[in-house]
PDB file of C-alpha atoms in Angstrom:
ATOM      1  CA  UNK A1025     -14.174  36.516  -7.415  1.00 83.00           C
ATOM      2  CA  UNK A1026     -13.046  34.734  -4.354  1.00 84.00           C
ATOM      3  CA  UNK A1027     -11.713  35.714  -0.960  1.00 85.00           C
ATOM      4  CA  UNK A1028      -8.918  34.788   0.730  1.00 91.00           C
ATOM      5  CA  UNK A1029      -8.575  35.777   4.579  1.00 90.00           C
ATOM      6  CA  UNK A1030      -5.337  35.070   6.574  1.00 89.00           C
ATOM      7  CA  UNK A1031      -5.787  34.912  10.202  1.00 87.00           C
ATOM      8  CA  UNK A1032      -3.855  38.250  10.619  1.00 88.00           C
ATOM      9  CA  UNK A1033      -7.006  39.533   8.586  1.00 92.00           C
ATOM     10  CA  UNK A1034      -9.181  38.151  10.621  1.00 93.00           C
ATOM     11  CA  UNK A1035      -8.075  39.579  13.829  1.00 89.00           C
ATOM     12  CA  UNK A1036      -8.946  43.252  12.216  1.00 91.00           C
ATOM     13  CA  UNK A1037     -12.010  41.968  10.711  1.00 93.00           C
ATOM     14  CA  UNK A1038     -15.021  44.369  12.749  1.00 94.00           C
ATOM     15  CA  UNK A1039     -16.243  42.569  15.715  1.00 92.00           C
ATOM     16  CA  UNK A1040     -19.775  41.619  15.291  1.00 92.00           C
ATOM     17  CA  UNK A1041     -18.656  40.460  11.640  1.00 92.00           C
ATOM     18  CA  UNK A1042     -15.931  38.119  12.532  1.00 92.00           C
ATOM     19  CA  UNK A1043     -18.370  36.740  14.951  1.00 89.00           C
ATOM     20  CA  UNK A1044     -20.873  36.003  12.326  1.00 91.00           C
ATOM     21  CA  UNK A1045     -18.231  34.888   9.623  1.00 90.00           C
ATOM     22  CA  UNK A1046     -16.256  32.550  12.055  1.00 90.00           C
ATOM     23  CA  UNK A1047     -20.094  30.890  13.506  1.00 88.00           C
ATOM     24  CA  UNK A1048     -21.447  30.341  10.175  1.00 90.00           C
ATOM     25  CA  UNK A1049     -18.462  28.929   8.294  1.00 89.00           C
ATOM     26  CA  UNK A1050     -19.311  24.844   9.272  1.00 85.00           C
ATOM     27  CA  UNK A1051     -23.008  25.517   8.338  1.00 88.00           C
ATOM     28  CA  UNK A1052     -25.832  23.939   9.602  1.00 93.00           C
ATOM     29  CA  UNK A1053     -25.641  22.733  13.703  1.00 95.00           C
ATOM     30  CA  UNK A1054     -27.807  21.231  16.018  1.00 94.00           C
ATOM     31  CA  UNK A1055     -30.717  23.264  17.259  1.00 96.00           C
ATOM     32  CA  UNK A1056     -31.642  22.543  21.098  1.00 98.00           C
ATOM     33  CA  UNK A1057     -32.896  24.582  24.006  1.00 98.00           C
ATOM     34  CA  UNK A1058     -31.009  23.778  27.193  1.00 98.00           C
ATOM     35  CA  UNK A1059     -33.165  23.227  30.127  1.00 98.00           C
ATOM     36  CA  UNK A1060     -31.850  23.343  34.122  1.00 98.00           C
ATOM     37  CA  UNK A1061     -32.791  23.941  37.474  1.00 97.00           C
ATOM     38  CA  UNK A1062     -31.075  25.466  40.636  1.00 96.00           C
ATOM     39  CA  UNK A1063     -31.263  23.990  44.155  1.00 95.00           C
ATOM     40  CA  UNK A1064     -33.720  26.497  45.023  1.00 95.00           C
ATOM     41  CA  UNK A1065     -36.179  25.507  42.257  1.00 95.00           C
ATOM     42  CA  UNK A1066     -35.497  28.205  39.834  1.00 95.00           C
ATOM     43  CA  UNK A1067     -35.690  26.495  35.945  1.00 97.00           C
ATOM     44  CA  UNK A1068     -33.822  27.941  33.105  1.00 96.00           C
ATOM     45  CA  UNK A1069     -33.596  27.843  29.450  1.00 97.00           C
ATOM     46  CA  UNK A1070     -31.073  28.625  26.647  1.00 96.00           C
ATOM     47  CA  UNK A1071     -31.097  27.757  23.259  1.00 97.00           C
ATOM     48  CA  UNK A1072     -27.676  26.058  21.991  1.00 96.00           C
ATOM     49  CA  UNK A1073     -25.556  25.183  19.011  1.00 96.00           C
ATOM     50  CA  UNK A1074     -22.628  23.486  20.345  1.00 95.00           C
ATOM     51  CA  UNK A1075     -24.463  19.636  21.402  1.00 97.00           C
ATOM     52  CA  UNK A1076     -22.247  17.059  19.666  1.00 97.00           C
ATOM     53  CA  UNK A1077     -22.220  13.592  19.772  1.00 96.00           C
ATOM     54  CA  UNK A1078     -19.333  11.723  21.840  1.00 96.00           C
ATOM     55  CA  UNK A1079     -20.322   8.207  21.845  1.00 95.00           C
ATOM     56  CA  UNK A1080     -22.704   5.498  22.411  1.00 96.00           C
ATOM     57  CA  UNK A1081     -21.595   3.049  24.672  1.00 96.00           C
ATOM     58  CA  UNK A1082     -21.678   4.688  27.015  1.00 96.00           C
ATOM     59  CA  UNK A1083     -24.406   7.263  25.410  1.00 97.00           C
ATOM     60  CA  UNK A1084     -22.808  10.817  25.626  1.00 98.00           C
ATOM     61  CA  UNK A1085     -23.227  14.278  24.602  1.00 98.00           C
ATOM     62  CA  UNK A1086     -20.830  16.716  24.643  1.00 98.00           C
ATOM     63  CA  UNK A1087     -21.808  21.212  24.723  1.00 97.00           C
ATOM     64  CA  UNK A1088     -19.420  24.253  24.985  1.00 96.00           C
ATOM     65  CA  UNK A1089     -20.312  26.265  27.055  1.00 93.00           C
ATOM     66  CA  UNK A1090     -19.635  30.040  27.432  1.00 86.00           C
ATOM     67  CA  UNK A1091     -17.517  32.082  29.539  1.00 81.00           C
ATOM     68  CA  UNK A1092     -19.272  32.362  33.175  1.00 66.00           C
ATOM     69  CA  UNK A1093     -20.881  35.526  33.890  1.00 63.00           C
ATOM     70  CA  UNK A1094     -22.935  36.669  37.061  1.00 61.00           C
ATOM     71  CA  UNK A1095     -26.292  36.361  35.657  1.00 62.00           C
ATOM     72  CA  UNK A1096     -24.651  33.138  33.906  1.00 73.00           C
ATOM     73  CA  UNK A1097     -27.072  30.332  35.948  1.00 89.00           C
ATOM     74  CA  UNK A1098     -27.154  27.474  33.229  1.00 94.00           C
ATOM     75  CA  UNK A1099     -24.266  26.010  33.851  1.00 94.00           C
ATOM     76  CA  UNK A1100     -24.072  26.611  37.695  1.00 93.00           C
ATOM     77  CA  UNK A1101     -27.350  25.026  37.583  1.00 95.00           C
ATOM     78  CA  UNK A1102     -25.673  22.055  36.363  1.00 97.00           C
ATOM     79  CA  UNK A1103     -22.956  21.712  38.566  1.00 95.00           C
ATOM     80  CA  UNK A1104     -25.193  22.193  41.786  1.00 96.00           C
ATOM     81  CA  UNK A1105     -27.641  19.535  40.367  1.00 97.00           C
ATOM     82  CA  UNK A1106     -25.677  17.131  37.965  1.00 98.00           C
ATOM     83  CA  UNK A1107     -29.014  16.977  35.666  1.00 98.00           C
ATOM     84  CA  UNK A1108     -30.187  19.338  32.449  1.00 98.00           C
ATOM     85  CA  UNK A1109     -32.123  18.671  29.236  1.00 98.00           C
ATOM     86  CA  UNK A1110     -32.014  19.038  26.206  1.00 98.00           C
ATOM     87  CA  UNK A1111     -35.049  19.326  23.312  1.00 98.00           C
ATOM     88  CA  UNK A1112     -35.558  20.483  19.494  1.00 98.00           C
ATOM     89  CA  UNK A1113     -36.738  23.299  18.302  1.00 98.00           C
ATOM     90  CA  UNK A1114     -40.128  23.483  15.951  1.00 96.00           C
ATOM     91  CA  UNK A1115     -40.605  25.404  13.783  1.00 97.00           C
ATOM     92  CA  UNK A1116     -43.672  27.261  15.784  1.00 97.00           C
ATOM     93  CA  UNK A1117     -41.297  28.160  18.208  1.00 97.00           C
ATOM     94  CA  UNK A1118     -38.083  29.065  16.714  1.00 97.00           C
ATOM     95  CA  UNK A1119     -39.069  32.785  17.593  1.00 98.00           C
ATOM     96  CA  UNK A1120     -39.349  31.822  20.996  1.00 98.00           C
ATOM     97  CA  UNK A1121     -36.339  29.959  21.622  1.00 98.00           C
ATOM     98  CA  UNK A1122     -34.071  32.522  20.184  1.00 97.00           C
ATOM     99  CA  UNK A1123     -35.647  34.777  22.715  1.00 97.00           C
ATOM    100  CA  UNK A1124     -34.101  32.735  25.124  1.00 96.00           C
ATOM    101  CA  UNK A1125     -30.698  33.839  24.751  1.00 94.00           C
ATOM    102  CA  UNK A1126     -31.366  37.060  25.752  1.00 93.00           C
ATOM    103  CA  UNK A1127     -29.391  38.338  29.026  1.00 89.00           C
ATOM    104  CA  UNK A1128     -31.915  37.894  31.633  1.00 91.00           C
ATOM    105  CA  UNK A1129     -30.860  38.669  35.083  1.00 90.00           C
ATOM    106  CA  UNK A1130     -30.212  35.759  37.452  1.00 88.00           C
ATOM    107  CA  UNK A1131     -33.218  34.053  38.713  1.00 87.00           C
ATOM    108  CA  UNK A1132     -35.759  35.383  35.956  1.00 91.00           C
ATOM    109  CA  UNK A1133     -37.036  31.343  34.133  1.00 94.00           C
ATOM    110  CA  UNK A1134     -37.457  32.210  30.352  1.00 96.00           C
ATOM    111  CA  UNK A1135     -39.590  28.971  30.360  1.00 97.00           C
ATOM    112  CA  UNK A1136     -42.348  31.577  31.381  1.00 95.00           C
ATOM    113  CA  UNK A1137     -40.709  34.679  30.153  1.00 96.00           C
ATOM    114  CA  UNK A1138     -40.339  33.492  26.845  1.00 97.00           C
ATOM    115  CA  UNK A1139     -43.467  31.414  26.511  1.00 96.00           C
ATOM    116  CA  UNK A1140     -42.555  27.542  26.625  1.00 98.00           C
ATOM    117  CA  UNK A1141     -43.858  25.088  29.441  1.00 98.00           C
ATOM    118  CA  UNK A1142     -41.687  22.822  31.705  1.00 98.00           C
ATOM    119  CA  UNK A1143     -42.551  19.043  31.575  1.00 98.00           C
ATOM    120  CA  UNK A1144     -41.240  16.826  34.398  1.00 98.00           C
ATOM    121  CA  UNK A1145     -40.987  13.098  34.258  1.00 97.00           C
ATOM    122  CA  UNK A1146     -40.688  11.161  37.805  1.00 95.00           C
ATOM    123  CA  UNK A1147     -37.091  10.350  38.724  1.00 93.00           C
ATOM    124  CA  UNK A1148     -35.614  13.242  36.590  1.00 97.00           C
ATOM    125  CA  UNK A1149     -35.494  16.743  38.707  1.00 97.00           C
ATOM    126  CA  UNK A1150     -34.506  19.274  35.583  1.00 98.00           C
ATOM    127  CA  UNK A1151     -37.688  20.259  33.145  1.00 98.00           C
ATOM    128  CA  UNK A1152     -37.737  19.470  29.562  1.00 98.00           C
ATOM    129  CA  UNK A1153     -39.779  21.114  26.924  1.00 98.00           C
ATOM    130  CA  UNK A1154     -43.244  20.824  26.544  1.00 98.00           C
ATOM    131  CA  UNK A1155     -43.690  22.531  23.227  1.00 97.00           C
ATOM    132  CA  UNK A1156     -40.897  19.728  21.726  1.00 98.00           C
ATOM    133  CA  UNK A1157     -40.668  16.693  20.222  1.00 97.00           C
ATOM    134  CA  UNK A1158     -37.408  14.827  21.203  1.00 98.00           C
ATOM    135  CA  UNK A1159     -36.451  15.901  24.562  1.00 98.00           C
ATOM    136  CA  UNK A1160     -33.157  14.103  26.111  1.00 97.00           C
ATOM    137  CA  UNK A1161     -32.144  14.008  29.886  1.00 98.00           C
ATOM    138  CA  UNK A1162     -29.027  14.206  30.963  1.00 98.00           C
ATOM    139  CA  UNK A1163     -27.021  13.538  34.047  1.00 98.00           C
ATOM    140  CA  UNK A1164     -23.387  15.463  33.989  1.00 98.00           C
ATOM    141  CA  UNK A1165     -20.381  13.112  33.999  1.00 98.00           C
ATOM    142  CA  UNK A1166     -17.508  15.450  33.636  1.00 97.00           C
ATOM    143  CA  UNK A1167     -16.192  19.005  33.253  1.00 97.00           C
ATOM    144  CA  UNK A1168     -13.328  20.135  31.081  1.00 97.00           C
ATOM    145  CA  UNK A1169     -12.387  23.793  31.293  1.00 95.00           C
ATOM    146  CA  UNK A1170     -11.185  25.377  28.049  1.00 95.00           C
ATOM    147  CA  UNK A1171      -8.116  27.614  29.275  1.00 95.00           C
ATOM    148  CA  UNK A1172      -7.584  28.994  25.354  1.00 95.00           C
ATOM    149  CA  UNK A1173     -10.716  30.693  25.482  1.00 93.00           C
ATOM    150  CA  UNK A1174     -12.362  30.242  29.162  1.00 92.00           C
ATOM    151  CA  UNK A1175     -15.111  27.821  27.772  1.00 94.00           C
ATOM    152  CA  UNK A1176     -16.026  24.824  29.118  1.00 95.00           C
ATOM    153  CA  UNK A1177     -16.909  21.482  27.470  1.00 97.00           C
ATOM    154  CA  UNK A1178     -19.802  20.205  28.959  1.00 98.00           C
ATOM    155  CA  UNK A1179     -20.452  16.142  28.902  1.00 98.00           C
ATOM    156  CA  UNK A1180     -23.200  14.181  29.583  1.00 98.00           C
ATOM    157  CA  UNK A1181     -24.137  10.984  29.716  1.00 98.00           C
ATOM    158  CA  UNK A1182     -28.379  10.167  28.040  1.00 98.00           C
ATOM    159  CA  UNK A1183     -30.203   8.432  31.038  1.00 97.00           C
ATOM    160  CA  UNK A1184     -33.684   9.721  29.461  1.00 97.00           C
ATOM    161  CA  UNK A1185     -35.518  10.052  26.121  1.00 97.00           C
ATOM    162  CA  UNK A1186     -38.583  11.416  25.582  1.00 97.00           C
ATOM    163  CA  UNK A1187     -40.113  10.470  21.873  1.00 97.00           C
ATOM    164  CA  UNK A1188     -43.185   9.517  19.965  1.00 96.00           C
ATOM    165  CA  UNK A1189     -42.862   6.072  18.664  1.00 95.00           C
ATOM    166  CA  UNK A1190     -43.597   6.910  15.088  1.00 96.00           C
ATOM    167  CA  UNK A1191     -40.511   9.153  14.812  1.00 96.00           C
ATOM    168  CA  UNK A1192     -38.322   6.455  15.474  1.00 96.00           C
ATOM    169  CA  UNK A1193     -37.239   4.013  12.653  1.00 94.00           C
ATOM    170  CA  UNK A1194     -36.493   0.107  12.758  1.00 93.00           C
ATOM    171  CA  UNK A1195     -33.157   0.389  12.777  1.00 93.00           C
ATOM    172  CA  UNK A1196     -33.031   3.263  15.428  1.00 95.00           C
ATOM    173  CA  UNK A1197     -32.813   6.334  13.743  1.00 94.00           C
ATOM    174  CA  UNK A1198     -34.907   9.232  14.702  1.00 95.00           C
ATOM    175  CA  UNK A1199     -36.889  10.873  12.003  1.00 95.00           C
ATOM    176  CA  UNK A1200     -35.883  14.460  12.401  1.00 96.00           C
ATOM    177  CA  UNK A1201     -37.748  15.600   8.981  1.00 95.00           C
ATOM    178  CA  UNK A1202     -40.869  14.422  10.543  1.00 96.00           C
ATOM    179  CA  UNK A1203     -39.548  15.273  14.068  1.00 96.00           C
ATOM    180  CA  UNK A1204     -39.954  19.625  12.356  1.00 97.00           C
ATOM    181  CA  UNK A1205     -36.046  19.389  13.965  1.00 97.00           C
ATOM    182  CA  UNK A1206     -34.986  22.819  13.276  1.00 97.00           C
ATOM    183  CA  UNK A1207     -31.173  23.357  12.359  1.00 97.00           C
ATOM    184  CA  UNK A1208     -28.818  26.725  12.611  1.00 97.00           C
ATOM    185  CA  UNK A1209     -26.225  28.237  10.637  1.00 95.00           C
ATOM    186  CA  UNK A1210     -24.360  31.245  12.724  1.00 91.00           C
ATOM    187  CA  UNK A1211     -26.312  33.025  15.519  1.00 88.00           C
ATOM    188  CA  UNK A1212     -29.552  33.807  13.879  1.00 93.00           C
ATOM    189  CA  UNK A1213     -30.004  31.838  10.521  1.00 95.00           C
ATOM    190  CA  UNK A1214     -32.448  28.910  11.127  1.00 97.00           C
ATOM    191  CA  UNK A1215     -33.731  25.814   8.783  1.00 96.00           C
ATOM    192  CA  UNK A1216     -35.797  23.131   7.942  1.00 95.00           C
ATOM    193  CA  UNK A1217     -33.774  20.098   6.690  1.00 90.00           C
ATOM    194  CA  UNK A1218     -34.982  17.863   3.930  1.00 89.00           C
ATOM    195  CA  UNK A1219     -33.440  14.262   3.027  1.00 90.00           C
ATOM    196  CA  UNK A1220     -31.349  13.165   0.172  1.00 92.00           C
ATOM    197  CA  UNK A1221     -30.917   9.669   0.964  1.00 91.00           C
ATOM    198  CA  UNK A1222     -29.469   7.120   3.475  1.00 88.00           C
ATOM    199  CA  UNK A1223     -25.897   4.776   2.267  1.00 91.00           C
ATOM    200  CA  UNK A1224     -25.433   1.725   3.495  1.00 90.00           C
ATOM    201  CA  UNK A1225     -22.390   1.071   6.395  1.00 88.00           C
ATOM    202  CA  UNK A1226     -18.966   2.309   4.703  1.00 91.00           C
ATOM    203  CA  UNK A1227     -16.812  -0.660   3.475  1.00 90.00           C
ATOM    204  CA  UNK A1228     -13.777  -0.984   2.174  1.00 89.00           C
ATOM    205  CA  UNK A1229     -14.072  -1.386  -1.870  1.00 77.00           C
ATOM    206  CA  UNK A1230     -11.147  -2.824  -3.003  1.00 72.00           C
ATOM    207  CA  UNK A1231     -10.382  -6.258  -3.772  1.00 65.00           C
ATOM    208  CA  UNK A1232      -7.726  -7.806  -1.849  1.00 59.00           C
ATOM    209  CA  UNK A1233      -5.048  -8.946  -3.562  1.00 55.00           C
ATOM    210  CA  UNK A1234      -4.762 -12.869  -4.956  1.00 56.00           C
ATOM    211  CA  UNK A1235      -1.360 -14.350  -3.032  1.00 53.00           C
ATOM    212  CA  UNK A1236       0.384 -16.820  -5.067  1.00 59.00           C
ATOM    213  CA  UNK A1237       1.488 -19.645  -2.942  1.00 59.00           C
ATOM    214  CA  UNK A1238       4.820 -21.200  -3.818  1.00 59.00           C
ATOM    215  CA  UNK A1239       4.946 -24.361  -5.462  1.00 54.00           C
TER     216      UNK A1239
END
């Protein structure tokens, strides 16, 4: 048995189950908690699902952010300071960082409240995560309001990375197995990946065609 849901259907579907059938139905996302800092000093974290990559050259990540509300201060935080960080989640800690999206009034840290340390590198003013093991600062490069839904696509450009050596490979590529780089599906479903295998680059496969020259 199979179902088929129209979107007229899913505009009736209960509330707290469209939101968990529409968030789970592209599977696993990145894991990361997003760290900030007002002007005043204040730090604050949020866990996140919505970091994508937008490019390399230059080196950019891209978040959605949610609606604003009052005790809303991530991405105000951002705005007033033009830096934030983001950093994996463990395995030790997933607990913790889902903790973190819990609607703290403005001002409380949940670095503190939720039991994970700030780590500061010079030159870099937002905290990253003590307790993780790829940690990426960012400084904000643009802004893009969402009017269809009132979100707002974050982007970023990578001006610091903070990794062990060993997780990084020859060619590059970070080792998020050995990393513990947790994963999500939905709101509240989170993983352990394991690898299958690496390809080499695409190509095309097919032979060109011989041309017969005239003559």
């Amino acid at each position: 048995m199979s179902t088929n849901i129209n979107s007229g259907q899913i505009a009736e579907l209960e509330k707290q189950y469209r939101i968990c059938l529409i968030n789970s139905l592209l599977g696993y996302k990145s894991l990361n908690l997003l760290g900030t800092i007002s002007k005043t000093g204040t730090t604050n974290l949020c866990v996140i699902s919505s970091a994508f990559h937008l490019g390399a050259n230059p080196p950019l990540i891209g978040m959605v952010m949610r609606p604003g509300r009052e005790h809303n201060d991530t991405l105000a935080n951002i705005q007033a300071t033009g830096q934030y960080t983001l950093s994996n989640v463990q395995p030790k800690w997933y607990k913790q960082a889902h903790q973190t999206s819990a609607s703290y009034p403005s001002g409380v840290s949940e670095f503190g409240t939720c039991g994970f340390d700030e780590l500061y590198v010079p030159g870099f003013e937002a905290p990253f995560v003590q307790q993780s093991t790829v940690r990426i600062g960012l400084k904000l490069r643009e802004t893009i309001p969402m009017e269809i839904n009132r979100t707002t696509i974050v982007i970023g450009e990578i001006v610091k990375i903070l990794i062990d050596n060993a997780l990084i490979g020859h060619d590059g590529t970070i080792d998020h197995v050995q990393a513990e780089t947790m994963t999500v599906a939905g709101l509240d479903a989170y993983f352990l990946t394991r690898p299958i295998g690496r390809l080499a680059y695409a190509k095309p496969d097919i032979e060109p065609h011989e041309i017969n020259q005239p003559g």
